[in-house]
Structures are given as structure tokens and as C-alpha cells.
XYZ file of N, CA, C and O in Angstrom:
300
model
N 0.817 -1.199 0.000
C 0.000 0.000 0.000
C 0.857 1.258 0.000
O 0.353 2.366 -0.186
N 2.054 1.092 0.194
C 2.649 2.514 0.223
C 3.704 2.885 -0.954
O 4.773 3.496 -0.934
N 3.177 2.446 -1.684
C 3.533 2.430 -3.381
C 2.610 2.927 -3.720
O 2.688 3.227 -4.911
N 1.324 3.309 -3.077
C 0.084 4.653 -3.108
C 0.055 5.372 -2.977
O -0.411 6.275 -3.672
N 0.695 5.403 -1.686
C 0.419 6.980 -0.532
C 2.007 7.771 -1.233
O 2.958 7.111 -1.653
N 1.951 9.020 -1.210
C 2.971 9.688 -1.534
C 3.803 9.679 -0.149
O 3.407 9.212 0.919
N 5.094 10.324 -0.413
C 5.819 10.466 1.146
C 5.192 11.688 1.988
O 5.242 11.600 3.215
N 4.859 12.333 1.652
C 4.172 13.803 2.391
C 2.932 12.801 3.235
O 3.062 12.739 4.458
N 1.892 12.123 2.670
C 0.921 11.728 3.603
C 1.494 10.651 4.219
O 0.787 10.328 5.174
N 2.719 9.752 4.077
C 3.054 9.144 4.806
C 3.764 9.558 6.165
O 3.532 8.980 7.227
N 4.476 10.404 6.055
C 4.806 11.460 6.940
C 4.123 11.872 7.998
O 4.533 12.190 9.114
N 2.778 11.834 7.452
C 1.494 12.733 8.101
C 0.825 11.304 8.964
O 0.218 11.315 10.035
N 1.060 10.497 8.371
C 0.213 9.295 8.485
C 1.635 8.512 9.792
O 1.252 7.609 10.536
N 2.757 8.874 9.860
C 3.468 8.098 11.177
C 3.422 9.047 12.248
O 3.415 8.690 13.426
N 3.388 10.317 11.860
C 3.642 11.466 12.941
C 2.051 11.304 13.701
O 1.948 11.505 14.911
N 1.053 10.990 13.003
C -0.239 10.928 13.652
C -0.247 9.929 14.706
O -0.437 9.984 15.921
N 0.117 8.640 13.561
C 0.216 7.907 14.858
C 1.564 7.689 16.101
O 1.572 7.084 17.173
N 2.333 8.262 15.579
C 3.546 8.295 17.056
C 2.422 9.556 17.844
O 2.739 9.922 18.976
N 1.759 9.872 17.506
C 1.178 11.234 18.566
C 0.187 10.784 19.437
O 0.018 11.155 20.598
N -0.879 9.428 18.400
C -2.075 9.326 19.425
C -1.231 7.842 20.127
O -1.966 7.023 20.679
N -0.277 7.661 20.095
C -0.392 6.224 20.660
C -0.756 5.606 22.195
O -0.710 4.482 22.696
N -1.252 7.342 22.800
C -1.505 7.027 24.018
C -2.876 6.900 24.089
O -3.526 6.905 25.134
N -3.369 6.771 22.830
C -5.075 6.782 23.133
C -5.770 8.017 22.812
O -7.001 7.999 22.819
N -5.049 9.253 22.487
C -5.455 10.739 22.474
C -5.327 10.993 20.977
O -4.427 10.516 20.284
N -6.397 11.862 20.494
C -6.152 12.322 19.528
C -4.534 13.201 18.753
O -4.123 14.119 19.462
N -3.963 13.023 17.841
C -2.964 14.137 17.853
C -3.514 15.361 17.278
O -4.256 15.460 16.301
N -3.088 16.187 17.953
C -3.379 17.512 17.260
C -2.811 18.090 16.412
O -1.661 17.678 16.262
N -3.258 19.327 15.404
C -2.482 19.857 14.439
C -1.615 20.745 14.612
O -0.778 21.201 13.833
N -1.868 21.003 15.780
C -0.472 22.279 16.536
C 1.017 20.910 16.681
O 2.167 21.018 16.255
N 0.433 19.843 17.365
C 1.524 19.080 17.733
C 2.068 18.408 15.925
O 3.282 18.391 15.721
N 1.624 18.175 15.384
C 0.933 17.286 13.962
C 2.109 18.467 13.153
O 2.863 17.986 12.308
N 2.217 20.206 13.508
C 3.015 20.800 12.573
C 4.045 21.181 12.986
O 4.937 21.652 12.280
N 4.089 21.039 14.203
C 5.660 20.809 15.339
C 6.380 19.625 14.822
O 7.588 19.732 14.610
N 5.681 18.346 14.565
C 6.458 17.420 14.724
C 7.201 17.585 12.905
O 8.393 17.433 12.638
N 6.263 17.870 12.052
C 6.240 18.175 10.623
C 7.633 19.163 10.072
O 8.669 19.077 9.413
N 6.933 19.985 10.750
C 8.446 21.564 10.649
C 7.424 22.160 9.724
O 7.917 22.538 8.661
N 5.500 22.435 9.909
C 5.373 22.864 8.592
C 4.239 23.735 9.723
O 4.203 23.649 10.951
N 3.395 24.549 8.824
C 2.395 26.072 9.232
C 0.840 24.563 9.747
O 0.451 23.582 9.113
N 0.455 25.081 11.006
C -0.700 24.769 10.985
C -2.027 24.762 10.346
O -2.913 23.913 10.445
N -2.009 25.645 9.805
C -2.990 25.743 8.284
C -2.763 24.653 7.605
O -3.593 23.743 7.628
N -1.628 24.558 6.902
C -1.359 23.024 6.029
C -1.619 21.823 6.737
O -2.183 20.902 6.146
N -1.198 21.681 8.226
C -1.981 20.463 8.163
C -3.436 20.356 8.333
O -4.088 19.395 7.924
N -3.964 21.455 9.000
C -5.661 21.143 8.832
C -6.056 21.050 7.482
O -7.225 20.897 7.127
N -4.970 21.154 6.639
C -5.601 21.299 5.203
C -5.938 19.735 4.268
O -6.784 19.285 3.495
N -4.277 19.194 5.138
C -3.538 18.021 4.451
C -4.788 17.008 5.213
O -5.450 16.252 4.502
N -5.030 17.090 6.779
C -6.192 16.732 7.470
C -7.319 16.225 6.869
O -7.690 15.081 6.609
N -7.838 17.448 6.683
C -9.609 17.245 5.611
C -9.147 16.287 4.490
O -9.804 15.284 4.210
N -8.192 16.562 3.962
C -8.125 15.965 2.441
C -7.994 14.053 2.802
O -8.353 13.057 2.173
N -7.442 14.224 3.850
C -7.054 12.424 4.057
C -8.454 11.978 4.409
O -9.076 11.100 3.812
N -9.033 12.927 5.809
C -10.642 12.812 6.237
C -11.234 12.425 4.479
O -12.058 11.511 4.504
N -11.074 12.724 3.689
C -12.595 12.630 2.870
C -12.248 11.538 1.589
O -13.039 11.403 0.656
N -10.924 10.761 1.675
C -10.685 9.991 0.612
C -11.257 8.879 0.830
O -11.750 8.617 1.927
N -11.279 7.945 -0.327
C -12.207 6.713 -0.050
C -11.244 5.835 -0.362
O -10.459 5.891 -1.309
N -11.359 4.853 0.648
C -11.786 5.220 1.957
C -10.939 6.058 3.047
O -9.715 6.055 2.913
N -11.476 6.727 4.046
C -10.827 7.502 4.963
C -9.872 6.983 5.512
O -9.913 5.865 6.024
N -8.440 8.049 5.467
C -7.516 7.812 6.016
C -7.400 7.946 7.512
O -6.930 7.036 8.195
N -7.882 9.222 8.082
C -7.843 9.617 8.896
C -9.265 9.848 9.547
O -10.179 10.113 8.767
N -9.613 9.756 11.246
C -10.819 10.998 11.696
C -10.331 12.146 12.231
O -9.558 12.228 13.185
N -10.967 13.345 11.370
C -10.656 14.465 12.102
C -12.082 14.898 12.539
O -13.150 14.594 12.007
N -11.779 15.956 14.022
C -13.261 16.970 13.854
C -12.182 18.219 14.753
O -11.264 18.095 15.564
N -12.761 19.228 14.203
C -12.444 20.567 14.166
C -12.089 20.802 15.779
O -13.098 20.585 16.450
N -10.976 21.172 16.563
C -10.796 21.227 17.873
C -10.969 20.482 18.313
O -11.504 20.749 19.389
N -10.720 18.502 18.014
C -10.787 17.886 18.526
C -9.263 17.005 18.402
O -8.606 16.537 19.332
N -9.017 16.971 17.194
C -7.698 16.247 16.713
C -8.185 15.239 15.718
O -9.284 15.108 15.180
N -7.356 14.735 15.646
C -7.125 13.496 14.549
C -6.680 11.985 14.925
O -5.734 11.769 15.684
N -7.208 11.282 14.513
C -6.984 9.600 14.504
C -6.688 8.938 13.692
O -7.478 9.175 12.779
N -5.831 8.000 13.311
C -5.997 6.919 12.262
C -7.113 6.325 12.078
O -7.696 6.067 13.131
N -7.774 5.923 10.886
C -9.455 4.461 10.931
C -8.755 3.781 11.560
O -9.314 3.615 12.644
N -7.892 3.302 11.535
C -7.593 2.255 12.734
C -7.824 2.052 14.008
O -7.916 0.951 14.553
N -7.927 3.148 14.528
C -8.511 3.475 16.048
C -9.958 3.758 16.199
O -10.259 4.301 15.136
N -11.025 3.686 16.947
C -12.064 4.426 17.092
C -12.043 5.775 16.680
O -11.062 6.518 16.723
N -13.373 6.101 16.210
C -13.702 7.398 15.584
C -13.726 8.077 16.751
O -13.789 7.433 17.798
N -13.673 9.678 16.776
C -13.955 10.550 17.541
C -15.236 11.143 17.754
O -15.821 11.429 16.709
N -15.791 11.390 18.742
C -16.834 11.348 19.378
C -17.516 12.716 18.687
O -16.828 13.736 18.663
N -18.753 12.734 18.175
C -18.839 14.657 17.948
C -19.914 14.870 18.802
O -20.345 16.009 18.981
């Protein structure tokens, strides 16, 4: 599968999960710390993974982000 994903969402896609591995959402403040990139881009890079088929990620707005692999986030 990662002969799919480009390196930018893979990037996005280990830093997420080294962030929630305690069970917590990662956030995009922490998500562009860990990145070296503007928080805007990742809420951007965010939505875009949120809405591919199938979903990469759960996001909800001030809540953080998850892998599908984990339970969805609560709204």
C-alpha cells in the first residue's frame, strides 16, 4: 500500500500515529511541530485524508485526529 500513498501523507500518516499512541487524539499544533510545517497546512492536508475513499484519517475541528484504525472521535 505505500507504493500509493505519496511520502508527504506518509509522513502525516506516522507522525499521527507516534502522537495518538496514548489513546489521544494528535493535534495539528503538535501534527506541525512534529512536521516543521504552518498549521494551516496540516488542517488542510487533514480534511483531504478525512474525505478519501476510503478515509484515512478521523478528524473533527478542535478535537484532533486519529488513524481508521482506532475508534472514531466522538462529535
Amino acid at each position: 500500500m505505500s507504493d500509493l500513498l505519496s511520502q508527504s501523507t506518509q509522513d502525516y500518516l506516522k507522525q499521527i500515529y507516534g502522537l495518538s499512541t496514548n489513546g489521544k487524539p494528535a493535534s495539528t499544533t503538535d501534527l506541525a511541530s512534529g512536521l516543521g510545517i504552518a498549521p494551516a497546512s496540516v488542517t488542510g492536508m487533514i480534511q483531504r485524508l478525512s474525505k478519501v475513499k476510503p478515509p484515512l484519517v478521523y478528524y473533527h475541528k478542535h478535537q484532533g485526529v486519529t488513524l481508521t484504525l482506532r475508534r472514531p472521535l466522538s462529535s
